[in-house]
Amino acid sequence: MAQPTGKQIAETGTHIFVYNNFRTNQVIYSLTRTLYNHDALKQIPFLGKKTVPASLRKDVWRPLCHIRFPRPSQGLVAYRRLRELRHLHETQYPMDTIRRFPEQGRGSPLCSTHYRGKLLMDQKANSIADMAAVLKLQKQGRSEEHNKRVEQRIRRVNLLKSRGKRKYLKKDPQPPQEATVEGVTIRWTNLLDAEYAESWPEEVVHDSLATHRYTAAFPEALDEEGPQRQEAQAAKEEARREEAKKKTEVPKIEVPRALPIGKPMPWYSRFAKEKTEGGDGKSSIPAALLDKPKLWLSKLRGQ
C-alpha cells in the first residue's frame, strides 16, 4: 500500500466517511475514502456465528454519509466519540432489546443467538443519532473545570521550559478551542436518513452525496460548494448524453429523389444512346416508356 503524503497526514480528521452494510445495517467509520480490511474489521464485534466476515465485500458496503469538519482536531475527536458510542450500543444494551416478547418484561425468554446477532448488528439508526449527539456536545464545548485544568497545565509547561527542563515534557498541551460546529457539512446518500436523529444543530449543513462506484466521491469534488458543483454535474451529464446519442445514432442513407415525368435520370439517357440505330445519338425508345421508368427498365431487361 502506498505511503500517505504529508498533505494527507495533515488533513487526517477533516473527512469522516461512514459506510453501511445494506444487508445487516452494520456501520463502519473511516478516515479514508477507501475501506481497508485491516482497519475496518476491527470495528466489527463478534456477536455470534457468521457476524464477522473474513473480508469486506465492496458490493455490500455502501456509503452512508460523509462528514466534513473545518479543523482536523475536531474531526478526530468526533471520530473517537462515534466509535465509543457504537461500541456501547453493541456491548451494553438493555436486556429488553434481546427478549422475545419485550412487553412481558423479565418473564419473557431471550431470543436465540442467531436472531440476537441480527438485532445487535443493526446499528444504522443508532449511528445517525450518535452523529447528532456528538455534534451537540461539540457545540456545547468543554466544561469550565476542564478549561481551568488545561490553563494550569500550560502555565506549568511554560515554567518547565523557562528552567530548561523541556526533556521532561511528552507533548505540549493544546489551548482550549472555541466551541462551535460552524462549517460542518454532512452529505447523505439518502437525505431521508438524517431523520433518524431527533434534532440537529442549526449550524450543520446537510447535502446530497455523490458516489463513485462502491465508494464516496473524492474529497476534492466534495469541497465544490453550491452552483459550481451543480454546474460541473450538469456539464458531465450533458457530455454523457451526447456520447450515448452518438452511439445509438443510425447513419442516414441518401435516397435519390424522384425526377419529374418526362425527364429521365442521366444514366437513362446514356444507356438509351448506346441502344440507338445508326449512331445518330437519338434514342429509339418511345417517349411513353421514358415517362414510366419501371416499365422501361422491364422492357430493356427483356431485350
mmCIF file of C-alpha atoms in Angstrom:
data_model
loop_
_atom_site.group_PDB
_atom_site.id
_atom_site.type_symbol
_atom_site.label_atom_id
_atom_site.label_comp_id
_atom_site.label_asym_id
_atom_site.label_seq_id
_atom_site.Cartn_x
_atom_site.Cartn_y
_atom_site.Cartn_z
ATOM 1 C CA MET A 1 0.000 0.000 0.000
ATOM 2 C CA ALA A 2 1.315 3.443 -0.899
ATOM 3 C CA GLN A 3 2.596 5.634 1.912
ATOM 4 C CA PRO A 4 0.416 8.678 2.705
ATOM 5 C CA THR A 5 1.769 12.071 1.735
ATOM 6 C CA GLY A 6 2.349 14.951 4.126
ATOM 7 C CA LYS A 7 -0.801 16.696 2.957
ATOM 8 C CA GLN A 8 -2.902 13.592 3.612
ATOM 9 C CA ILE A 9 -1.441 13.243 7.131
ATOM 10 C CA ALA A 10 -2.127 16.907 7.890
ATOM 11 C CA GLU A 11 -5.753 16.584 6.717
ATOM 12 C CA THR A 12 -6.436 13.389 8.679
ATOM 13 C CA GLY A 13 -9.642 14.037 10.567
ATOM 14 C CA THR A 14 -11.051 16.624 8.186
ATOM 15 C CA HIS A 15 -13.178 13.970 6.472
ATOM 16 C CA ILE A 16 -15.064 11.079 8.083
ATOM 17 C CA PHE A 17 -16.584 8.532 5.689
ATOM 18 C CA VAL A 18 -19.411 6.388 7.068
ATOM 19 C CA TYR A 19 -20.190 3.099 5.302
ATOM 20 C CA ASN A 20 -23.239 0.911 5.804
ATOM 21 C CA ASN A 21 -23.850 -2.767 5.057
ATOM 22 C CA PHE A 22 -27.240 -2.740 3.323
ATOM 23 C CA ARG A 23 -27.869 -6.395 4.291
ATOM 24 C CA THR A 24 -27.165 -6.251 8.037
ATOM 25 C CA ASN A 25 -27.134 -2.431 8.611
ATOM 26 C CA GLN A 26 -23.708 -2.610 10.237
ATOM 27 C CA VAL A 27 -21.788 0.680 10.251
ATOM 28 C CA ILE A 28 -18.075 1.409 9.812
ATOM 29 C CA TYR A 29 -16.362 4.772 10.321
ATOM 30 C CA SER A 30 -13.307 5.531 8.216
ATOM 31 C CA LEU A 31 -10.879 8.437 7.966
ATOM 32 C CA THR A 32 -10.055 7.417 4.389
ATOM 33 C CA ARG A 33 -12.240 7.225 1.332
ATOM 34 C CA THR A 34 -11.474 3.520 0.774
ATOM 35 C CA LEU A 35 -12.151 0.782 3.301
ATOM 36 C CA TYR A 36 -9.264 -1.493 4.264
ATOM 37 C CA ASN A 37 -9.798 -4.909 5.868
ATOM 38 C CA HIS A 38 -7.081 -4.420 8.482
ATOM 39 C CA ASP A 39 -8.676 -1.290 9.964
ATOM 40 C CA ALA A 40 -12.358 -1.842 9.202
ATOM 41 C CA LEU A 41 -12.722 -5.385 10.560
ATOM 42 C CA LYS A 42 -11.531 -4.198 13.988
ATOM 43 C CA GLN A 43 -14.755 -2.183 14.299
ATOM 44 C CA ILE A 44 -16.996 -5.235 13.835
ATOM 45 C CA PRO A 45 -17.506 -7.124 17.129
ATOM 46 C CA PHE A 46 -18.221 -10.831 17.405
ATOM 47 C CA LEU A 47 -21.954 -11.189 18.114
ATOM 48 C CA GLY A 48 -22.392 -14.818 17.127
ATOM 49 C CA LYS A 49 -21.621 -17.185 14.325
ATOM 50 C CA LYS A 50 -21.052 -15.525 10.911
ATOM 51 C CA THR A 51 -21.360 -11.989 12.280
ATOM 52 C CA VAL A 52 -17.752 -11.060 11.405
ATOM 53 C CA PRO A 53 -16.884 -11.558 7.704
ATOM 54 C CA ALA A 54 -13.487 -12.805 6.596
ATOM 55 C CA SER A 55 -13.098 -9.761 4.347
ATOM 56 C CA LEU A 56 -15.178 -6.809 3.211
ATOM 57 C CA ARG A 57 -17.200 -7.018 0.007
ATOM 58 C CA LYS A 58 -17.315 -3.778 -1.954
ATOM 59 C CA ASP A 59 -20.725 -4.557 -3.440
ATOM 60 C CA VAL A 60 -22.284 -4.895 0.041
ATOM 61 C CA TRP A 61 -20.774 -1.901 1.847
ATOM 62 C CA ARG A 62 -22.241 1.358 0.525
ATOM 63 C CA PRO A 63 -21.502 4.978 1.529
ATOM 64 C CA LEU A 64 -23.989 6.193 4.139
ATOM 65 C CA CYS A 65 -22.723 9.756 4.551
ATOM 66 C CA HIS A 66 -19.636 11.944 4.543
ATOM 67 C CA ILE A 67 -18.851 14.394 7.379
ATOM 68 C CA ARG A 68 -16.526 17.311 6.738
ATOM 69 C CA PHE A 69 -15.031 19.332 9.620
ATOM 70 C CA PRO A 70 -13.261 22.693 9.387
ATOM 71 C CA ARG A 71 -10.411 21.518 11.700
ATOM 72 C CA PRO A 72 -8.709 18.080 11.740
ATOM 73 C CA SER A 73 -8.606 18.038 15.563
ATOM 74 C CA GLN A 74 -12.383 18.472 15.716
ATOM 75 C CA GLY A 75 -12.883 15.569 13.307
ATOM 76 C CA LEU A 76 -10.554 13.250 15.245
ATOM 77 C CA VAL A 77 -12.444 13.917 18.492
ATOM 78 C CA ALA A 78 -15.758 13.192 16.753
ATOM 79 C CA TYR A 79 -14.323 10.004 15.200
ATOM 80 C CA ARG A 80 -13.207 8.723 18.617
ATOM 81 C CA ARG A 81 -16.550 9.501 20.241
ATOM 82 C CA LEU A 82 -18.544 7.883 17.445
ATOM 83 C CA ARG A 83 -16.604 4.645 17.777
ATOM 84 C CA GLU A 84 -17.000 4.645 21.566
ATOM 85 C CA LEU A 85 -20.760 5.189 21.382
ATOM 86 C CA ARG A 86 -21.193 2.472 18.764
ATOM 87 C CA HIS A 87 -19.175 0.071 20.968
ATOM 88 C CA LEU A 88 -21.545 0.810 23.860
ATOM 89 C CA HIS A 89 -24.595 0.086 21.691
ATOM 90 C CA GLU A 90 -23.176 -3.314 20.743
ATOM 91 C CA THR A 91 -21.972 -4.425 24.180
ATOM 92 C CA GLN A 92 -24.002 -2.615 26.887
ATOM 93 C CA TYR A 93 -27.571 -2.835 25.667
ATOM 94 C CA PRO A 94 -30.739 -3.190 27.776
ATOM 95 C CA MET A 95 -31.976 -6.753 28.205
ATOM 96 C CA ASP A 96 -35.391 -5.887 26.786
ATOM 97 C CA THR A 97 -33.700 -5.410 23.413
ATOM 98 C CA ILE A 98 -32.938 -9.124 23.060
ATOM 99 C CA ARG A 99 -36.114 -10.554 24.660
ATOM 100 C CA ARG A 100 -38.582 -12.429 22.508
ATOM 101 C CA PHE A 101 -41.576 -10.552 23.983
ATOM 102 C CA PRO A 102 -40.287 -7.227 25.388
ATOM 103 C CA GLU A 103 -43.735 -6.190 26.654
ATOM 104 C CA GLN A 104 -43.750 -9.095 29.157
ATOM 105 C CA GLY A 105 -40.613 -7.830 30.907
ATOM 106 C CA ARG A 106 -38.352 -10.272 32.743
ATOM 107 C CA GLY A 107 -40.781 -13.136 32.296
ATOM 108 C CA SER A 108 -40.117 -13.217 28.555
ATOM 109 C CA PRO A 109 -37.441 -15.654 27.292
ATOM 110 C CA LEU A 110 -34.379 -14.367 25.449
ATOM 111 C CA CYS A 111 -34.038 -14.522 21.683
ATOM 112 C CA SER A 112 -31.913 -17.142 20.010
ATOM 113 C CA THR A 113 -28.235 -16.416 19.460
ATOM 114 C CA HIS A 114 -28.712 -16.099 15.704
ATOM 115 C CA TYR A 115 -31.588 -13.625 15.992
ATOM 116 C CA ARG A 116 -29.803 -11.728 18.762
ATOM 117 C CA GLY A 117 -26.824 -11.196 16.461
ATOM 118 C CA LYS A 118 -29.106 -9.747 13.760
ATOM 119 C CA LEU A 119 -30.675 -7.326 16.246
ATOM 120 C CA LEU A 120 -27.344 -6.066 17.541
ATOM 121 C CA MET A 121 -25.796 -5.722 14.089
ATOM 122 C CA ASP A 122 -28.498 -3.253 13.056
ATOM 123 C CA GLN A 123 -26.757 -0.032 14.142
ATOM 124 C CA LYS A 124 -27.739 2.343 11.328
ATOM 125 C CA ALA A 125 -30.332 4.344 13.276
ATOM 126 C CA ASN A 126 -28.167 4.417 16.415
ATOM 127 C CA SER A 127 -25.146 5.663 14.480
ATOM 128 C CA ILE A 128 -27.082 8.542 12.922
ATOM 129 C CA ALA A 129 -28.424 9.523 16.347
ATOM 130 C CA ASP A 130 -24.850 9.365 17.689
ATOM 131 C CA MET A 131 -23.684 11.801 14.987
ATOM 132 C CA ALA A 132 -26.263 14.359 16.111
ATOM 133 C CA ALA A 133 -25.352 13.825 19.783
ATOM 134 C CA VAL A 134 -21.610 14.244 19.140
ATOM 135 C CA LEU A 135 -22.141 17.465 17.207
ATOM 136 C CA LYS A 136 -24.336 18.817 20.031
ATOM 137 C CA LEU A 137 -21.556 18.060 22.529
ATOM 138 C CA GLN A 138 -19.053 19.889 20.345
ATOM 139 C CA LYS A 139 -21.401 22.864 20.173
ATOM 140 C CA GLN A 140 -21.650 22.994 23.983
ATOM 141 C CA GLY A 141 -17.883 22.771 24.363
ATOM 142 C CA ARG A 142 -15.798 21.671 27.337
ATOM 143 C CA SER A 143 -16.748 22.402 30.908
ATOM 144 C CA GLU A 144 -15.177 25.289 32.802
ATOM 145 C CA GLU A 145 -13.309 22.898 35.081
ATOM 146 C CA HIS A 146 -11.655 21.228 32.104
ATOM 147 C CA ASN A 147 -10.572 24.583 30.668
ATOM 148 C CA LYS A 148 -9.078 25.586 34.025
ATOM 149 C CA ARG A 149 -7.056 22.358 34.188
ATOM 150 C CA VAL A 150 -5.754 22.986 30.675
ATOM 151 C CA GLU A 151 -4.691 26.514 31.576
ATOM 152 C CA GLN A 152 -2.891 25.273 34.695
ATOM 153 C CA ARG A 153 -1.016 22.694 32.652
ATOM 154 C CA ILE A 154 0.007 25.343 30.096
ATOM 155 C CA ARG A 155 1.430 27.531 32.890
ATOM 156 C CA ARG A 156 3.307 24.543 34.345
ATOM 157 C CA VAL A 157 4.746 23.652 30.934
ATOM 158 C CA ASN A 158 5.918 27.232 30.356
ATOM 159 C CA LEU A 159 7.619 27.179 33.763
ATOM 160 C CA LEU A 160 9.496 23.961 32.922
ATOM 161 C CA LYS A 161 10.580 25.411 29.580
ATOM 162 C CA SER A 162 11.963 28.517 31.272
ATOM 163 C CA ARG A 163 14.043 26.312 33.631
ATOM 164 C CA GLY A 164 15.449 24.257 30.735
ATOM 165 C CA LYS A 165 13.618 21.051 31.601
ATOM 166 C CA ARG A 166 11.887 20.535 28.298
ATOM 167 C CA LYS A 167 13.033 16.889 28.115
ATOM 168 C CA TYR A 168 10.523 16.013 30.847
ATOM 169 C CA LEU A 169 7.629 17.046 28.599
ATOM 170 C CA LYS A 170 5.939 14.427 26.435
ATOM 171 C CA LYS A 171 3.992 16.929 24.328
ATOM 172 C CA ASP A 172 2.820 20.496 24.533
ATOM 173 C CA PRO A 173 -0.788 20.901 25.698
ATOM 174 C CA GLN A 174 -3.278 22.325 23.263
ATOM 175 C CA PRO A 175 -5.056 25.522 24.304
ATOM 176 C CA PRO A 176 -8.854 25.230 24.694
ATOM 177 C CA GLN A 177 -10.583 25.891 21.394
ATOM 178 C CA GLU A 178 -13.804 27.752 20.847
ATOM 179 C CA ALA A 179 -16.897 25.508 20.906
ATOM 180 C CA THR A 180 -18.604 25.706 17.518
ATOM 181 C CA VAL A 181 -19.904 23.462 14.756
ATOM 182 C CA GLU A 182 -19.946 26.117 12.047
ATOM 183 C CA GLY A 183 -18.511 24.800 8.805
ATOM 184 C CA VAL A 184 -19.549 21.189 9.491
ATOM 185 C CA THR A 185 -21.159 19.652 6.407
ATOM 186 C CA ILE A 186 -22.855 16.254 6.198
ATOM 187 C CA ARG A 187 -23.573 14.808 2.767
ATOM 188 C CA TRP A 188 -26.010 11.889 2.645
ATOM 189 C CA THR A 189 -26.521 9.235 0.008
ATOM 190 C CA ASN A 190 -30.202 9.402 1.007
ATOM 191 C CA LEU A 191 -31.224 12.661 2.650
ATOM 192 C CA LEU A 192 -34.131 10.946 4.407
ATOM 193 C CA ASP A 193 -31.657 9.039 6.609
ATOM 194 C CA ALA A 194 -30.997 12.265 8.538
ATOM 195 C CA GLU A 195 -34.477 11.969 10.061
ATOM 196 C CA TYR A 196 -33.348 9.053 12.256
ATOM 197 C CA ALA A 197 -31.948 11.696 14.631
ATOM 198 C CA GLU A 198 -34.378 13.662 16.765
ATOM 199 C CA SER A 199 -32.697 17.014 16.063
ATOM 200 C CA TRP A 200 -29.516 18.504 14.613
ATOM 201 C CA PRO A 201 -27.585 21.676 15.451
ATOM 202 C CA GLU A 202 -28.747 24.594 13.334
ATOM 203 C CA GLU A 203 -25.220 25.322 12.055
ATOM 204 C CA VAL A 204 -24.810 21.889 10.440
ATOM 205 C CA VAL A 205 -25.407 21.866 6.671
ATOM 206 C CA HIS A 206 -26.985 18.795 5.031
ATOM 207 C CA ASP A 207 -26.495 17.985 1.346
ATOM 208 C CA SER A 208 -26.584 15.063 -1.077
ATOM 209 C CA LEU A 209 -23.550 12.825 -1.609
ATOM 210 C CA ALA A 210 -22.212 11.755 -4.992
ATOM 211 C CA THR A 211 -20.825 8.211 -5.240
ATOM 212 C CA HIS A 212 -18.046 6.733 -7.347
ATOM 213 C CA ARG A 213 -18.770 3.050 -7.979
ATOM 214 C CA TYR A 214 -18.756 1.483 -4.490
ATOM 215 C CA THR A 215 -17.128 4.402 -2.646
ATOM 216 C CA ALA A 216 -17.874 8.035 -1.956
ATOM 217 C CA ALA A 217 -16.697 10.748 -4.313
ATOM 218 C CA PHE A 218 -13.229 12.263 -3.963
ATOM 219 C CA PRO A 219 -12.912 14.925 -1.222
ATOM 220 C CA GLU A 220 -11.739 17.462 -3.813
ATOM 221 C CA ALA A 221 -15.020 17.028 -5.670
ATOM 222 C CA LEU A 222 -16.997 17.163 -2.425
ATOM 223 C CA ASP A 223 -15.437 20.512 -1.496
ATOM 224 C CA GLU A 224 -17.014 22.202 -4.504
ATOM 225 C CA GLU A 225 -19.940 24.051 -3.000
ATOM 226 C CA GLY A 226 -23.167 25.482 -4.344
ATOM 227 C CA PRO A 227 -23.613 26.373 -8.021
ATOM 228 C CA GLN A 228 -20.085 25.333 -9.026
ATOM 229 C CA ARG A 229 -20.752 21.710 -8.094
ATOM 230 C CA GLN A 230 -24.165 21.811 -9.752
ATOM 231 C CA GLU A 231 -22.707 23.259 -12.966
ATOM 232 C CA ALA A 232 -19.983 20.601 -13.020
ATOM 233 C CA GLN A 233 -22.556 17.827 -12.573
ATOM 234 C CA ALA A 234 -24.772 19.319 -15.304
ATOM 235 C CA ALA A 235 -21.819 19.509 -17.718
ATOM 236 C CA LYS A 236 -20.886 15.873 -17.033
ATOM 237 C CA GLU A 237 -24.482 14.763 -17.535
ATOM 238 C CA GLU A 238 -24.722 16.657 -20.831
ATOM 239 C CA ALA A 239 -21.463 15.106 -22.092
ATOM 240 C CA ARG A 240 -22.731 11.653 -21.132
ATOM 241 C CA ARG A 241 -25.980 12.195 -23.051
ATOM 242 C CA GLU A 242 -24.127 13.396 -26.156
ATOM 243 C CA GLU A 243 -21.872 10.328 -26.052
ATOM 244 C CA ALA A 244 -24.864 7.991 -25.707
ATOM 245 C CA LYS A 245 -26.632 9.777 -28.564
ATOM 246 C CA LYS A 246 -23.651 9.271 -30.871
ATOM 247 C CA LYS A 247 -23.513 5.564 -30.089
ATOM 248 C CA THR A 248 -27.212 4.997 -30.776
ATOM 249 C CA GLU A 249 -27.464 7.277 -33.824
ATOM 250 C CA VAL A 250 -28.206 5.395 -37.078
ATOM 251 C CA PRO A 251 -26.281 6.648 -40.140
ATOM 252 C CA LYS A 252 -28.518 8.314 -42.706
ATOM 253 C CA ILE A 253 -28.717 6.810 -46.218
ATOM 254 C CA GLU A 254 -29.239 9.275 -49.032
ATOM 255 C CA VAL A 255 -32.154 8.141 -51.214
ATOM 256 C CA PRO A 256 -32.392 9.734 -54.696
ATOM 257 C CA ARG A 257 -35.482 11.842 -55.129
ATOM 258 C CA ALA A 258 -37.911 11.050 -57.925
ATOM 259 C CA LEU A 259 -37.461 13.165 -61.065
ATOM 260 C CA PRO A 260 -40.383 14.817 -62.846
ATOM 261 C CA ILE A 261 -42.137 12.795 -65.527
ATOM 262 C CA GLY A 262 -40.522 13.169 -68.964
ATOM 263 C CA LYS A 263 -37.026 13.931 -67.570
ATOM 264 C CA PRO A 264 -35.114 10.640 -67.305
ATOM 265 C CA MET A 265 -32.097 10.263 -65.000
ATOM 266 C CA PRO A 266 -28.671 10.768 -66.593
ATOM 267 C CA TRP A 267 -27.832 7.093 -66.765
ATOM 268 C CA TYR A 268 -31.158 6.514 -68.558
ATOM 269 C CA SER A 269 -30.041 8.765 -71.361
ATOM 270 C CA ARG A 270 -26.539 7.237 -71.512
ATOM 271 C CA PHE A 271 -27.999 3.731 -71.681
ATOM 272 C CA ALA A 272 -30.523 4.818 -74.317
ATOM 273 C CA LYS A 273 -27.847 6.354 -76.567
ATOM 274 C CA GLU A 274 -25.939 3.053 -76.592
ATOM 275 C CA LYS A 275 -29.072 1.334 -77.958
ATOM 276 C CA THR A 276 -29.581 3.763 -80.838
ATOM 277 C CA GLU A 277 -29.849 2.754 -84.533
ATOM 278 C CA GLY A 278 -27.431 4.337 -86.930
ATOM 279 C CA GLY A 279 -25.409 6.096 -84.227
ATOM 280 C CA ASP A 280 -27.110 9.485 -84.740
ATOM 281 C CA GLY A 281 -27.439 9.937 -80.951
ATOM 282 C CA LYS A 282 -31.233 9.768 -80.966
ATOM 283 C CA SER A 283 -32.920 7.215 -78.754
ATOM 284 C CA SER A 284 -35.118 4.572 -80.333
ATOM 285 C CA ILE A 285 -37.136 4.125 -77.087
ATOM 286 C CA PRO A 286 -40.621 5.640 -77.293
ATOM 287 C CA ALA A 287 -41.339 8.677 -75.132
ATOM 288 C CA ALA A 288 -44.208 6.796 -73.461
ATOM 289 C CA LEU A 289 -41.728 4.330 -71.971
ATOM 290 C CA LEU A 290 -39.465 7.096 -70.798
ATOM 291 C CA ASP A 291 -42.363 8.509 -68.791
ATOM 292 C CA LYS A 292 -42.602 5.232 -66.939
ATOM 293 C CA PRO A 293 -39.080 4.277 -65.730
ATOM 294 C CA LYS A 294 -40.126 0.969 -64.150
ATOM 295 C CA LEU A 295 -41.844 -0.230 -67.335
ATOM 296 C CA TRP A 296 -38.887 0.972 -69.417
ATOM 297 C CA LEU A 297 -36.417 -0.992 -67.277
ATOM 298 C CA SER A 298 -38.508 -4.134 -67.587
ATOM 299 C CA LYS A 299 -38.546 -3.742 -71.396
ATOM 300 C CA LEU A 300 -34.760 -3.310 -71.534
ATOM 301 C CA ARG A 301 -34.160 -6.408 -69.408
ATOM 302 C CA GLY A 302 -36.422 -8.419 -71.674
ATOM 303 C CA GLN A 303 -34.414 -7.482 -74.831
#
